[in-house]
Coordinates of C-alpha atoms and ligand atoms in Angstrom, one line a residue:
X701 CA -39.8 43.8 -106.2
X702 CA -41.0 40.2 -105.5
X703 CA -43.7 38.6 -107.4
X704 CA -45.2 35.2 -107.0
X705 CA -47.2 33.5 -109.7
X706 CA -49.1 30.3 -108.7
X707 CA -46.2 29.3 -106.5
X708 CA -46.6 26.1 -104.5
X709 CA -44.3 24.6 -101.9
X710 CA -44.7 20.8 -101.7
X711 CA -42.9 18.6 -99.1
X712 CA -42.0 15.1 -100.0
X713 CA -41.3 13.1 -96.9
X714 CA -40.7 9.4 -97.1
X715 CA -43.1 9.0 -99.9
X716 CA -45.8 11.1 -98.2
X717 CA -46.6 14.4 -99.8
X718 CA -47.5 17.5 -97.8
X719 CA -48.2 21.1 -98.8
X720 CA -46.5 24.1 -97.3
X721 CA -48.7 26.4 -99.3
X722 CA -50.3 26.2 -102.7
X723 CA -51.0 28.4 -105.7
X724 CA -50.0 31.7 -104.1
X725 CA -49.9 34.7 -106.4
X726 CA -49.0 38.0 -105.0
X727 CA -46.6 40.9 -105.1
X728 CA -44.4 42.7 -102.6
X729 CA -43.0 46.2 -103.1
X730 CA -40.2 48.1 -101.4
X731 CA -41.8 50.5 -98.9
X732 CA -44.4 48.1 -97.8
X733 CA -44.7 46.8 -94.2
X734 CA -46.6 43.6 -94.6
X735 CA -48.0 41.7 -91.7
X736 CA -48.9 38.0 -92.3
X737 CA -51.3 36.4 -89.8
X738 CA -52.9 33.0 -89.7
X739 CA -53.2 30.0 -87.4
X740 CA -50.4 27.7 -86.9
X741 CA -49.7 25.4 -89.8
X742 CA -51.3 27.8 -92.3
X743 CA -48.0 28.1 -94.3
X744 CA -46.7 31.5 -93.0
X745 CA -43.2 30.3 -92.3
X746 CA -43.0 28.3 -95.4
X747 CA -44.0 31.3 -97.5
X748 CA -41.3 33.5 -95.7
X749 CA -38.7 30.8 -96.3
X750 CA -39.4 30.7 -100.0
X751 CA -39.4 34.5 -100.3
X752 CA -36.1 34.5 -98.4
X753 CA -34.5 32.0 -100.7
X754 CA -34.1 29.7 -97.7
X755 CA -36.3 27.2 -99.3
X756 CA -37.1 26.2 -102.8
X757 CA -40.5 26.0 -104.4
X758 CA -41.9 23.3 -106.6
X759 CA -44.5 25.0 -108.8
X760 CA -45.1 28.4 -110.3
X761 CA -42.6 31.2 -110.6
X762 CA -41.1 33.7 -108.3
X763 CA -39.7 36.9 -109.8
X764 CA -37.1 39.1 -108.2
X765 CA -36.8 42.5 -109.7
X766 CA -38.6 41.0 -112.7
X767 CA -36.2 38.1 -113.0
X768 CA -37.4 34.4 -113.0
X769 CA -35.9 32.3 -110.2
X770 CA -37.2 28.8 -111.0
X771 CA -33.9 28.0 -112.6
X772 CA -31.9 29.4 -109.7
X773 CA -29.1 27.2 -108.3
X774 CA -28.3 27.1 -104.6
X775 CA -25.5 29.6 -105.4
X776 CA -27.8 32.0 -107.1
X777 CA -30.1 31.9 -104.0
X778 CA -27.2 32.6 -101.8
X779 CA -26.2 35.6 -103.8
X780 CA -29.8 36.7 -103.7
X781 CA -30.0 36.3 -100.0
X782 CA -26.8 38.3 -99.5
X783 CA -27.9 41.2 -101.6
X784 CA -31.6 41.4 -100.8
X785 CA -32.6 39.6 -97.6
X786 CA -32.1 40.2 -93.9
X787 CA -33.8 37.7 -91.6
X788 CA -35.0 38.2 -88.1
X789 CA -36.0 35.2 -86.1
X790 CA -38.0 34.5 -83.1
X791 CA -35.0 32.9 -81.4
X792 CA -32.9 36.0 -82.1
X793 CA -30.0 34.0 -83.6
X794 CA -27.3 36.2 -82.1
X795 CA -23.7 35.3 -81.2
X796 CA -24.1 34.9 -77.5
X797 CA -20.5 35.3 -76.6
X798 CA -20.3 38.6 -78.3
X799 CA -21.2 42.0 -77.1
X800 CA -24.0 44.1 -78.7
X801 CA -21.4 46.0 -80.7
X802 CA -19.5 42.9 -81.8
X803 CA -22.7 41.3 -83.0
X804 CA -23.5 44.2 -85.2
X805 CA -19.9 44.7 -86.3
X806 CA -19.7 41.1 -87.3
X807 CA -22.4 41.5 -90.0
X808 CA -20.3 44.3 -91.6
X809 CA -17.1 42.4 -91.4
X810 CA -18.7 39.4 -93.0
X811 CA -19.9 41.7 -95.7
X812 CA -16.4 42.7 -96.6
X813 CA -16.0 46.0 -94.8
X814 CA -12.7 46.8 -93.2
X815 CA -12.7 47.1 -89.5
X816 CA -11.5 50.6 -89.4
X817 CA -14.4 51.7 -91.7
X818 CA -17.2 50.3 -89.7
X819 CA -17.0 52.0 -86.3
X820 CA -19.2 55.0 -87.2
X821 CA -21.7 52.9 -89.0
X822 CA -22.0 50.4 -86.1
X823 CA -22.3 53.3 -83.6
X824 CA -25.1 54.9 -85.6
X825 CA -27.1 51.7 -85.9
X826 CA -26.7 50.9 -82.2
X827 CA -27.9 54.4 -81.3
X828 CA -30.8 54.0 -83.8
X829 CA -32.1 50.9 -82.2
X830 CA -31.7 52.4 -78.7
X831 CA -29.0 50.2 -77.4
X832 CA -26.2 52.7 -77.0
X833 CA -26.0 52.3 -73.2
X834 CA -25.8 48.5 -73.6
X835 CA -23.3 48.5 -76.5
X836 CA -20.5 46.7 -74.6
X837 CA -22.7 44.2 -72.8
X838 CA -22.7 40.5 -73.8
X839 CA -26.0 39.8 -75.5
X840 CA -26.7 37.0 -72.9
X841 CA -27.1 39.8 -70.4
X842 CA -29.9 41.4 -72.3
X843 CA -33.7 41.0 -72.1
X844 CA -35.7 39.4 -74.9
X845 CA -36.8 42.8 -76.2
X846 CA -33.2 44.1 -76.2
X847 CA -32.0 41.0 -77.9
X848 CA -34.5 41.5 -80.7
X849 CA -33.2 45.0 -81.0
X850 CA -29.8 43.6 -81.6
X851 CA -31.2 41.3 -84.2
X852 CA -32.9 44.3 -85.9
X853 CA -29.6 46.2 -85.7
X854 CA -27.9 43.3 -87.5
X855 CA -30.6 43.3 -90.1
X856 CA -30.2 47.0 -90.6
X857 CA -26.4 46.7 -90.8
X858 CA -26.8 44.2 -93.6
X859 CA -28.3 47.1 -95.6
X860 CA -30.6 44.9 -97.7
X861 CA -33.8 46.2 -99.3
X862 CA -35.9 43.4 -97.7
X863 CA -36.3 42.5 -94.0
X864 CA -38.1 39.3 -93.2
X865 CA -39.1 38.6 -89.7
X866 CA -40.8 35.3 -88.7
X867 CA -42.7 35.9 -85.4
X868 CA -40.0 38.3 -84.1
X869 CA -42.0 39.1 -81.1
X870 CA -43.1 35.6 -80.2
X871 CA -41.0 35.5 -77.1
X872 CA -41.8 39.0 -76.0
X873 CA -44.4 40.6 -73.8
X874 CA -46.9 42.8 -75.6
X875 CA -45.3 46.1 -74.7
X876 CA -41.9 45.1 -75.9
X877 CA -43.5 43.5 -79.0
X878 CA -45.1 46.8 -79.9
X879 CA -41.8 48.6 -79.5
X880 CA -40.1 46.2 -81.7
X881 CA -42.6 46.6 -84.5
X882 CA -42.4 50.4 -84.1
X883 CA -38.6 50.2 -84.4
X884 CA -38.9 48.0 -87.4
X885 CA -41.3 50.4 -88.9
X886 CA -39.2 53.5 -88.2
X887 CA -36.0 52.0 -89.4
X888 CA -37.2 50.6 -92.7
X889 CA -39.3 53.2 -94.4
X890 CA -37.4 52.6 -97.6
X891 CA -37.4 48.8 -97.3
X892 CA -39.8 46.0 -97.7
X893 CA -40.6 44.5 -94.4
X894 CA -42.5 41.3 -94.1
X895 CA -43.4 40.1 -90.6
X896 CA -45.3 37.1 -89.4
X897 CA -47.2 37.6 -86.2
X898 CA -49.9 35.9 -84.3
X899 CA -51.0 39.2 -82.8
X900 CA -52.3 41.6 -85.3
X901 CA -53.2 44.1 -82.7
X902 CA -49.5 44.7 -81.9
X903 CA -48.6 45.5 -85.5
X904 CA -51.7 47.0 -86.9
X905 CA -50.5 50.5 -86.2
X906 CA -47.5 50.1 -88.5
X907 CA -48.6 47.6 -91.1
X908 CA -49.3 49.0 -94.6
X909 CA -50.8 45.7 -95.6
X910 CA -52.3 42.6 -93.8
X911 CA -52.3 39.2 -95.3
X912 CA -54.3 36.3 -93.8
X913 CA -53.3 32.8 -94.5
X914 CA -55.3 29.6 -94.0
X915 CA -54.5 26.1 -95.0
X916 CA -51.6 27.1 -97.3
X917 CA -53.6 29.8 -99.1
X918 CA -53.9 33.5 -98.9
X919 CA -57.5 34.1 -97.9
X920 CA -57.4 37.8 -97.3
X921 CA -55.0 40.5 -98.5
X922 CA -55.8 44.0 -97.3
X923 CA -53.9 47.2 -98.1
X924 CA -54.4 49.5 -95.1
X925 CA -52.0 52.3 -96.1
X926 CA -50.9 53.5 -99.5
X927 CA -47.2 53.3 -100.1
X928 CA -45.0 54.7 -102.8
X929 CA -42.7 52.3 -104.3
X930 CA -39.1 53.0 -103.7
X931 CA -36.2 51.9 -105.9
X932 CA -34.3 49.2 -104.0
X933 CA -30.8 50.0 -102.9
X934 CA -28.7 46.9 -103.1
X935 CA -26.3 46.2 -100.2
X936 CA -22.6 46.6 -100.5
X937 CA -21.0 43.2 -100.5
X938 CA -17.5 42.0 -101.0
X939 CA -15.8 38.8 -99.9
X940 CA -14.6 39.0 -96.3
X941 CA -11.1 40.4 -96.0
X942 CA -8.3 38.0 -94.9
X943 CA -7.5 40.2 -91.9
X944 CA -11.0 39.9 -90.7
X945 CA -11.2 36.2 -91.2
X946 CA -8.0 35.9 -89.2
X947 CA -9.2 38.2 -86.5
X948 CA -12.6 36.5 -86.2
X949 CA -10.9 33.0 -86.0
X950 CA -8.8 34.2 -83.1
X951 CA -11.6 36.0 -81.4
X952 CA -13.9 33.0 -81.6
X953 CA -11.3 30.8 -80.0
X954 CA -10.6 33.1 -77.0
X955 CA -13.6 35.3 -76.6
X956 CA -15.4 33.4 -73.9
X957 CA -12.9 33.7 -71.0
X958 CA -14.6 30.8 -69.2
X959 CA -14.6 28.5 -72.2
X960 CA -11.0 29.4 -72.9
X961 CA -10.1 28.9 -69.2
X962 CA -11.8 25.5 -69.1
X963 CA -10.1 24.4 -72.3
X964 CA -6.8 25.5 -70.9
X965 CA -7.4 23.8 -67.5
X966 CA -8.4 20.5 -69.3
X967 CA -5.4 20.8 -71.6
X968 CA -3.0 21.3 -68.7
X969 CA -4.6 18.5 -66.8
X970 CA -4.3 16.2 -69.7
X971 CA -0.7 17.2 -70.2
X972 CA 0.1 16.6 -66.5
X973 CA -1.7 13.3 -66.6
X974 CA 0.2 12.1 -69.6
X975 CA 3.6 13.4 -68.4
X976 CA 2.9 12.0 -65.0
X977 CA 2.0 8.6 -66.5
X978 CA 5.0 8.5 -68.7
X979 CA 7.2 9.8 -65.9
X980 CA 6.0 7.2 -63.3
X981 CA 6.2 4.4 -65.9
X982 CA 9.8 5.4 -66.7
X983 CA 10.6 5.6 -63.0
X984 CA 9.0 2.2 -62.5
X985 CA 11.0 0.8 -65.3
X986 CA 14.1 2.3 -64.0
X987 CA 13.4 1.2 -60.4
X988 CA 12.6 -2.3 -61.7
X989 CA 15.8 -2.3 -63.7
X990 CA 17.9 -1.2 -60.8
X991 CA 16.2 -3.5 -58.4
X992 CA 16.5 -6.5 -60.7
X993 CA 12.7 -6.9 -60.8
X994 CA 11.7 -8.2 -64.2
X995 CA 9.7 -11.1 -65.4
X996 CA 12.5 -12.4 -67.6
X997 CA 15.7 -10.9 -66.3
X998 CA 16.4 -11.1 -62.6
X999 CA 19.5 -9.2 -63.1
X1000 CA 18.1 -6.1 -64.8
X1001 CA 20.9 -3.9 -63.9
X1002 CA 21.1 -0.8 -66.1
X1003 CA 24.7 -1.6 -66.8
X1004 CA 23.7 -4.9 -68.4
X1005 CA 23.4 -5.2 -72.2
X1006 CA 22.1 -8.6 -73.4
X1007 CA 23.5 -9.5 -76.8
X1008 CA 22.4 -12.1 -79.3
X1009 CA 22.6 -12.4 -83.0
X1010 CA 19.8 -11.3 -85.2
X1011 CA 19.6 -14.8 -86.7
X1012 CA 19.9 -16.4 -83.3
X1013 CA 23.1 -18.1 -84.4
X1014 CA 26.0 -19.0 -82.3
X1015 CA 28.3 -16.3 -80.9
X1016 CA 31.9 -17.2 -81.7
X1017 CA 35.1 -16.5 -79.7
X1018 CA 36.2 -13.9 -82.2
X1019 CA 32.8 -12.2 -81.7
X1020 CA 33.6 -12.0 -78.0
X1021 CA 37.1 -10.7 -78.7
X1022 CA 35.6 -7.9 -80.9
X1023 CA 33.2 -6.9 -78.1
X1024 CA 36.0 -6.9 -75.6
X1025 CA 37.8 -4.2 -77.7
X1026 CA 34.9 -1.8 -77.4
X1027 CA 35.3 1.1 -75.0
X1028 CA 33.3 1.1 -71.7
X1029 CA 33.0 -2.6 -71.6
X1030 CA 33.5 -3.7 -68.0
X1031 CA 32.8 -7.4 -68.2
X1032 CA 31.4 -10.0 -70.5
X1033 CA 29.5 -12.9 -69.2
X1034 CA 28.8 -16.0 -71.3
X1035 CA 26.2 -18.4 -69.8
X1036 CA 24.5 -15.3 -68.5
X1037 CA 21.4 -17.2 -67.7
X1038 CA 23.1 -17.6 -64.4
X1039 CA 22.1 -14.0 -63.7
X1040 CA 18.5 -14.7 -64.3
X1041 CA 17.8 -17.7 -62.1
X1042 CA 15.8 -17.2 -58.9
X1043 CA 17.7 -18.2 -55.8
X1044 CA 16.3 -17.9 -52.3
X1045 CA 18.3 -18.6 -49.1
X1046 CA 16.4 -19.7 -46.1
X1047 CA 16.8 -20.9 -42.6
X1048 CA 14.1 -21.7 -40.1
X1049 CA 13.7 -18.1 -39.2
X1050 CA 15.1 -16.1 -42.1
X1051 CA 14.9 -16.0 -45.8
X1052 CA 16.1 -13.6 -48.5
X1053 CA 16.2 -13.4 -52.3
X1054 CA 19.8 -13.6 -53.5
X1055 CA 20.4 -11.1 -56.3
X1056 CA 23.7 -12.6 -57.5
X1057 CA 25.8 -15.8 -57.0
X1058 CA 29.5 -15.5 -57.5
X1059 CA 32.6 -17.6 -56.9
X1060 CA 34.4 -17.1 -53.6
X1061 CA 37.7 -16.2 -55.4
X1062 CA 36.1 -13.1 -56.8
X1063 CA 35.4 -11.7 -53.4
X1064 CA 37.8 -8.8 -52.9
X1065 CA 36.4 -7.2 -49.7
X1066 CA 37.0 -7.7 -46.0
X1067 CA 35.0 -10.0 -43.8
X1068 CA 32.9 -8.2 -41.3
X1069 CA 32.4 -11.2 -39.1
X1070 CA 32.6 -15.0 -39.3
X1071 CA 35.0 -16.9 -41.6
X1072 CA 35.5 -17.5 -45.3
X1073 CA 33.6 -20.6 -46.8
X1074 CA 35.9 -23.6 -47.3
X1075 CA 33.6 -26.4 -48.4
X1076 CA 30.9 -26.7 -51.1
X1077 CA 28.1 -26.2 -48.5
X1078 CA 29.5 -23.0 -47.0
X1079 CA 28.5 -19.5 -48.1
X1080 CA 29.5 -15.9 -47.7
X1081 CA 26.7 -13.2 -47.7
X1082 CA 27.5 -9.7 -48.8
X1083 CA 25.2 -6.7 -48.5
X1084 CA 25.1 -3.0 -48.5
X1085 CA 25.7 -1.8 -44.9
X1086 CA 22.3 0.0 -45.0
X1087 CA 20.6 -3.0 -46.5
X1088 CA 16.8 -3.0 -46.5
X1089 CA 17.1 -6.5 -45.3
X1090 CA 17.2 -6.5 -41.5
X1091 CA 19.7 -9.2 -40.7
X1092 CA 20.7 -10.4 -37.3
X1093 CA 23.9 -12.1 -38.2
X1094 CA 24.0 -14.1 -35.0
X1095 CA 20.8 -15.7 -36.1
X1096 CA 22.2 -16.8 -39.5
X1097 CA 25.9 -17.5 -39.2
X1098 CA 26.6 -21.2 -38.9
X1099 CA 22.8 -21.9 -38.8
X1100 CA 21.7 -24.7 -41.2
X1101 CA 19.9 -23.3 -44.2
X1102 CA 19.1 -24.1 -47.8
X1103 CA 19.9 -22.5 -51.2
X1104 CA 16.7 -22.9 -53.2
X1105 CA 17.3 -22.7 -56.9
X1106 CA 14.6 -22.4 -59.5
X1107 CA 14.4 -25.5 -61.6
X1108 CA 12.2 -25.9 -64.7
X1109 CA 10.5 -22.6 -63.8
X1110 CA 8.1 -23.8 -61.1
X1111 CA 10.0 -26.1 -58.9
X1112 CA 13.1 -25.5 -56.7
X1113 CA 16.2 -27.6 -56.3
X1114 CA 17.8 -27.4 -52.9
X1115 CA 21.4 -27.2 -51.9
X1116 CA 21.9 -27.6 -48.2
X1117 CA 24.5 -25.5 -46.4
X1118 CA 25.2 -22.6 -44.1
X1119 CA 26.4 -19.0 -44.1
X1120 CA 29.9 -18.9 -42.5
X1121 CA 30.5 -15.2 -42.7
X1122 CA 29.3 -11.8 -43.9
X1123 CA 30.7 -8.6 -45.4
X1124 CA 29.6 -5.2 -46.5
X1125 CA 29.9 -3.8 -50.0
X1126 CA 28.4 -0.4 -50.3
X1127 CA 28.7 -0.3 -54.1
X1128 CA 25.7 -2.6 -54.0
X1129 CA 22.3 -0.9 -53.8
X1130 CA 20.4 -1.3 -50.5
X1131 CA 18.3 -4.1 -51.9
X1132 CA 21.0 -6.1 -53.6
X1133 CA 23.1 -8.8 -52.2
X1134 CA 25.7 -11.4 -53.4
X1135 CA 26.1 -14.9 -52.2
X1136 CA 29.7 -16.2 -52.7
X1137 CA 30.1 -19.9 -53.0
X1138 CA 32.8 -22.4 -54.0
X1139 CA 33.5 -23.2 -57.7
X1140 CA 31.8 -26.6 -57.4
X1141 CA 28.6 -25.1 -56.0
X1142 CA 28.7 -22.3 -58.5
X1143 CA 28.9 -24.9 -61.3
X1144 CA 26.0 -26.8 -59.8
X1145 CA 23.9 -23.6 -59.5
X1146 CA 24.8 -22.7 -63.0
X1147 CA 23.6 -26.1 -64.2
X1148 CA 20.3 -25.7 -62.5
X1149 CA 20.0 -22.2 -63.9
X1150 CA 20.7 -23.6 -67.3
X1151 CA 18.1 -26.3 -66.9
X1152 CA 15.7 -23.7 -65.6
X1153 CA 16.1 -21.6 -68.6
X1154 CA 15.7 -24.4 -71.1
X1155 CA 12.9 -26.9 -71.7
X1156 CA 13.8 -30.5 -71.1
X1157 CA 11.6 -33.1 -72.6
X1158 CA 12.0 -36.8 -72.8
X1159 CA 10.8 -38.8 -75.8
X1160 CA 10.6 -42.5 -75.3
X1161 CA 11.5 -44.1 -78.6
X1162 CA 8.2 -45.8 -79.0
X1163 CA 6.6 -42.4 -79.2
X1164 CA 5.3 -42.0 -75.7
X1165 CA 5.9 -38.5 -74.4
X1166 CA 5.7 -37.6 -70.9
X1167 CA 5.9 -34.0 -70.0
X1168 CA 5.7 -33.2 -66.3
X1169 CA 4.4 -29.9 -65.0
X1170 CA 6.0 -29.3 -61.7
X1171 CA 8.7 -31.9 -61.7
X1172 CA 12.3 -31.1 -62.1
X1173 CA 15.6 -32.3 -63.4
X1174 CA 17.9 -33.6 -60.7
X1175 CA 21.6 -33.3 -61.2
X1176 CA 23.5 -36.2 -59.7
X1177 CA 27.2 -36.9 -60.0
X1178 CA 26.8 -40.5 -59.2
X1179 CA 24.9 -41.2 -62.5
X1180 CA 27.1 -42.5 -65.4
X1181 CA 27.7 -40.0 -68.3
X1182 CA 25.2 -40.1 -71.2
X1183 CA 22.6 -41.8 -69.1
X1184 CA 19.4 -40.6 -67.6
X1185 CA 17.8 -42.2 -64.6
X1186 CA 14.1 -42.1 -64.7
X1187 CA 12.2 -42.8 -61.5
X1188 CA 9.7 -45.5 -61.8
X1189 CA 7.0 -43.2 -60.6
X1190 CA 7.6 -41.0 -63.6
X1191 CA 7.0 -43.5 -66.3
X1192 CA 3.5 -44.6 -65.8
X1193 CA 2.2 -45.6 -69.2
X1194 CA 5.6 -46.7 -70.6
X1195 CA 6.1 -50.5 -70.4
X1196 CA 9.4 -52.4 -70.3
X1197 CA 9.9 -52.6 -74.1
X1198 CA 9.2 -49.0 -74.4
X1199 CA 11.7 -48.1 -71.8
X1200 CA 14.4 -50.5 -73.1
X1201 CA 14.2 -48.7 -76.4
X1202 CA 16.0 -45.7 -74.8
X1203 CA 15.1 -42.1 -74.8
X1204 CA 15.8 -38.9 -76.8
X1205 CA 16.4 -36.0 -74.5
X1206 CA 15.5 -32.7 -76.1
X1207 CA 16.9 -29.6 -74.5
X1208 CA 15.3 -26.5 -76.0
X1209 CA 16.4 -23.0 -75.2
X1210 CA 15.2 -19.8 -76.7
X1211 CA 17.9 -20.1 -79.3
X1212 CA 17.8 -23.7 -80.4
X1213 CA 16.9 -27.3 -79.6
X1214 CA 19.6 -29.9 -78.9
X1215 CA 18.6 -33.5 -79.2
X1216 CA 20.6 -36.2 -77.4
X1217 CA 20.2 -39.9 -77.3
X1218 CA 20.7 -41.2 -73.8
X1219 CA 20.7 -44.6 -72.2
X1220 CA 17.8 -45.0 -69.9
X1221 CA 17.8 -46.6 -66.5
X1222 CA 14.6 -46.9 -64.6
X1223 CA 15.2 -46.6 -60.9
X1224 CA 13.0 -47.8 -58.1
X1225 CA 12.8 -44.2 -56.9
X1226 CA 9.2 -43.5 -56.0
X1227 CA 9.7 -39.8 -55.8
X1228 CA 7.4 -38.5 -58.5
X1229 CA 8.5 -34.9 -58.1
X1230 CA 11.7 -35.9 -59.9
X1231 CA 11.4 -36.1 -63.6
X1232 CA 14.8 -37.3 -64.6
X1233 CA 18.2 -37.5 -63.1
X1234 CA 21.2 -36.6 -65.2
X1235 CA 24.9 -36.2 -64.5
X1236 CA 25.9 -32.7 -63.7
X1237 CA 28.8 -32.8 -66.1
X1238 CA 26.6 -33.9 -69.0
X1239 CA 24.6 -30.7 -68.3
X1240 CA 27.8 -28.8 -67.9
X1241 CA 29.1 -29.9 -71.3
X1242 CA 25.8 -28.6 -72.8
X1243 CA 26.3 -25.3 -71.1
X1244 CA 29.8 -24.9 -72.5
X1245 CA 29.0 -26.4 -75.9
X1246 CA 28.2 -23.1 -77.6
X1247 CA 27.2 -19.6 -76.8
X1248 CA 24.1 -17.9 -78.1
X1249 CA 23.7 -15.1 -75.6
X1250 CA 26.1 -12.8 -73.8
X1251 CA 25.7 -10.2 -71.1
X1252 CA 28.0 -7.2 -71.5
X1253 CA 28.3 -5.0 -68.5
X1254 CA 29.2 -1.5 -69.5
X1255 CA 30.4 1.4 -67.2
X1256 CA 28.7 3.8 -69.6
X1257 CA 25.8 2.7 -71.8
Ligands
ADP1110 P1 -46.9 28.2 -89.9 O1 -45.6 28.9 -90.0 O2 -48.0 29.0 -90.5 O3 -47.2 27.7 -88.6 P2 -45.6 26.3 -91.6 O4 -45.2 27.1 -92.8 O5 -44.5 26.0 -90.6 O6 -46.8 26.9 -90.9 O7 -46.2 24.9 -92.1 C1 -47.1 24.8 -93.2 C2 -47.4 23.4 -93.5 O8 -46.3 22.8 -94.1 C3 -47.8 22.6 -92.3 O9 -48.8 21.7 -92.7 C4 -46.5 21.9 -92.0 O10 -46.9 20.6 -91.4 C5 -45.9 21.7 -93.3 N1 -44.4 21.6 -93.2 C6 -43.7 22.6 -92.8 N2 -42.3 22.3 -92.8 C7 -42.3 21.0 -93.3 C8 -41.3 20.1 -93.6 N3 -40.0 20.4 -93.4 N4 -41.6 18.9 -94.1 C9 -42.9 18.5 -94.3 N5 -43.9 19.4 -94.0 C10 -43.7 20.6 -93.5
MG1111 MG1 -44.2 29.3 -88.4

């Protein structure tokens, strides 16, 4: 059946050459029960692997049924293994998540049997190896001897003429080991069985032949029983059916309940985490939006749509007319930077962030208490009745305070004044409020807001550039138009000739830079928190010069 002629197995490892076995010539016949013994490293496993087609050989020739195999490709060896060889390993090599029956059945399904055809065969094999009572147990629940019986059952199910077992009893006590050899012997009278063992005593009763190996060579080959050669019966083999491939795929996904449950739990946990994250982030964005908390936009009302042109060019009056015609447009705000300037109102004992500034004429409600503002430093505060801001109106009405308006990002300009009256507007959210002021004050706050949302830099004409960090632009009506006052404290480093040359004032917004040539007047002012002073109306002209951004308030987005 199998004949080896001067076969050698040589290992080449990183330039070093080792020998698995060398110059072995022998023959194995169907019907034999061959025991191979020998100390560790003598080449037993290597020989079995070559015979099994698991490993190649480098020298000599191995004949199978008289056919040479030295020219065999990997595919040829695969085919050979499928038809001729069933392996049994010391480590059992079972599918642990399967029952005894499933492990045996699997071999038949892989060999192309249909599921409905295999039941009787599987039952018979399981009875033969003495596992009938345990047929529905997971193999992990079995003892080592029982597992090796399952391995033998699988080998038998494969119906090959050759069974090769490399130390199949290495993990078993001597009693179980003997039973396994008996079983192998009884089950394979018409097969070739080759077993490697380190304990000849256990197998001697069954072996028909004993081979001793030493240092890669057969040093003794003893026939202990005469055998009649049997003609090999090759195993049935077809490609696996599609139905079985599909069934096995499904089964292998779900067959361990615990594995399936853990995957499910992890999957659900991951989903919950992701959904939770997305949900809480969306909620945060929504809350931020409705509360007006945003790094860039203080008024982040969900009704607000900020509009600019793709090319950042100017928005014309006819553009605005077009937008007005759209449905659901409540209000259009040019100079909408007004909505995004930080304003804080404070007295000695109270302070609050103001969410919006508006002109007193736009107040349509009724005073709750106090009186309407009449002068530029009188204000009206409007809240939701259930405001989160705990206000004791007696403490703030007619009490001197300050409107602090963000200026150049990091500094605040101050308008002194006092709240004259208050009102409720329950259409505001509980954390919103509006401060109503006169038109003049509104204009001034707007100018500060504009300055705050732009970058103002002064370029002295001799090239000296002074860019302050925390200083701010002061708006002052007493300064002549097209003139900037620069406090002496701000022009260290620029001498008289430098200053007399005049300055270029660059006002740079997100959309564009405007450069203006201004007359310069150095003032004796020693306040070095002030960068420049400029006339409010000069700034106001800039504000109304052209429009690059709009805020549209829609009643339905
Ligand atoms: P045994 O099964 O009798 O214990 P093996 O067949 O496993 O012995 O090993 C025989 C010889 O081949 C040993 O010298 C071993 O070191 C060598 N050998 C086995 N496998 C390899 C390998 N993959 N690479 C290199 N040398 C190997
Ligand atoms: Mg070995």
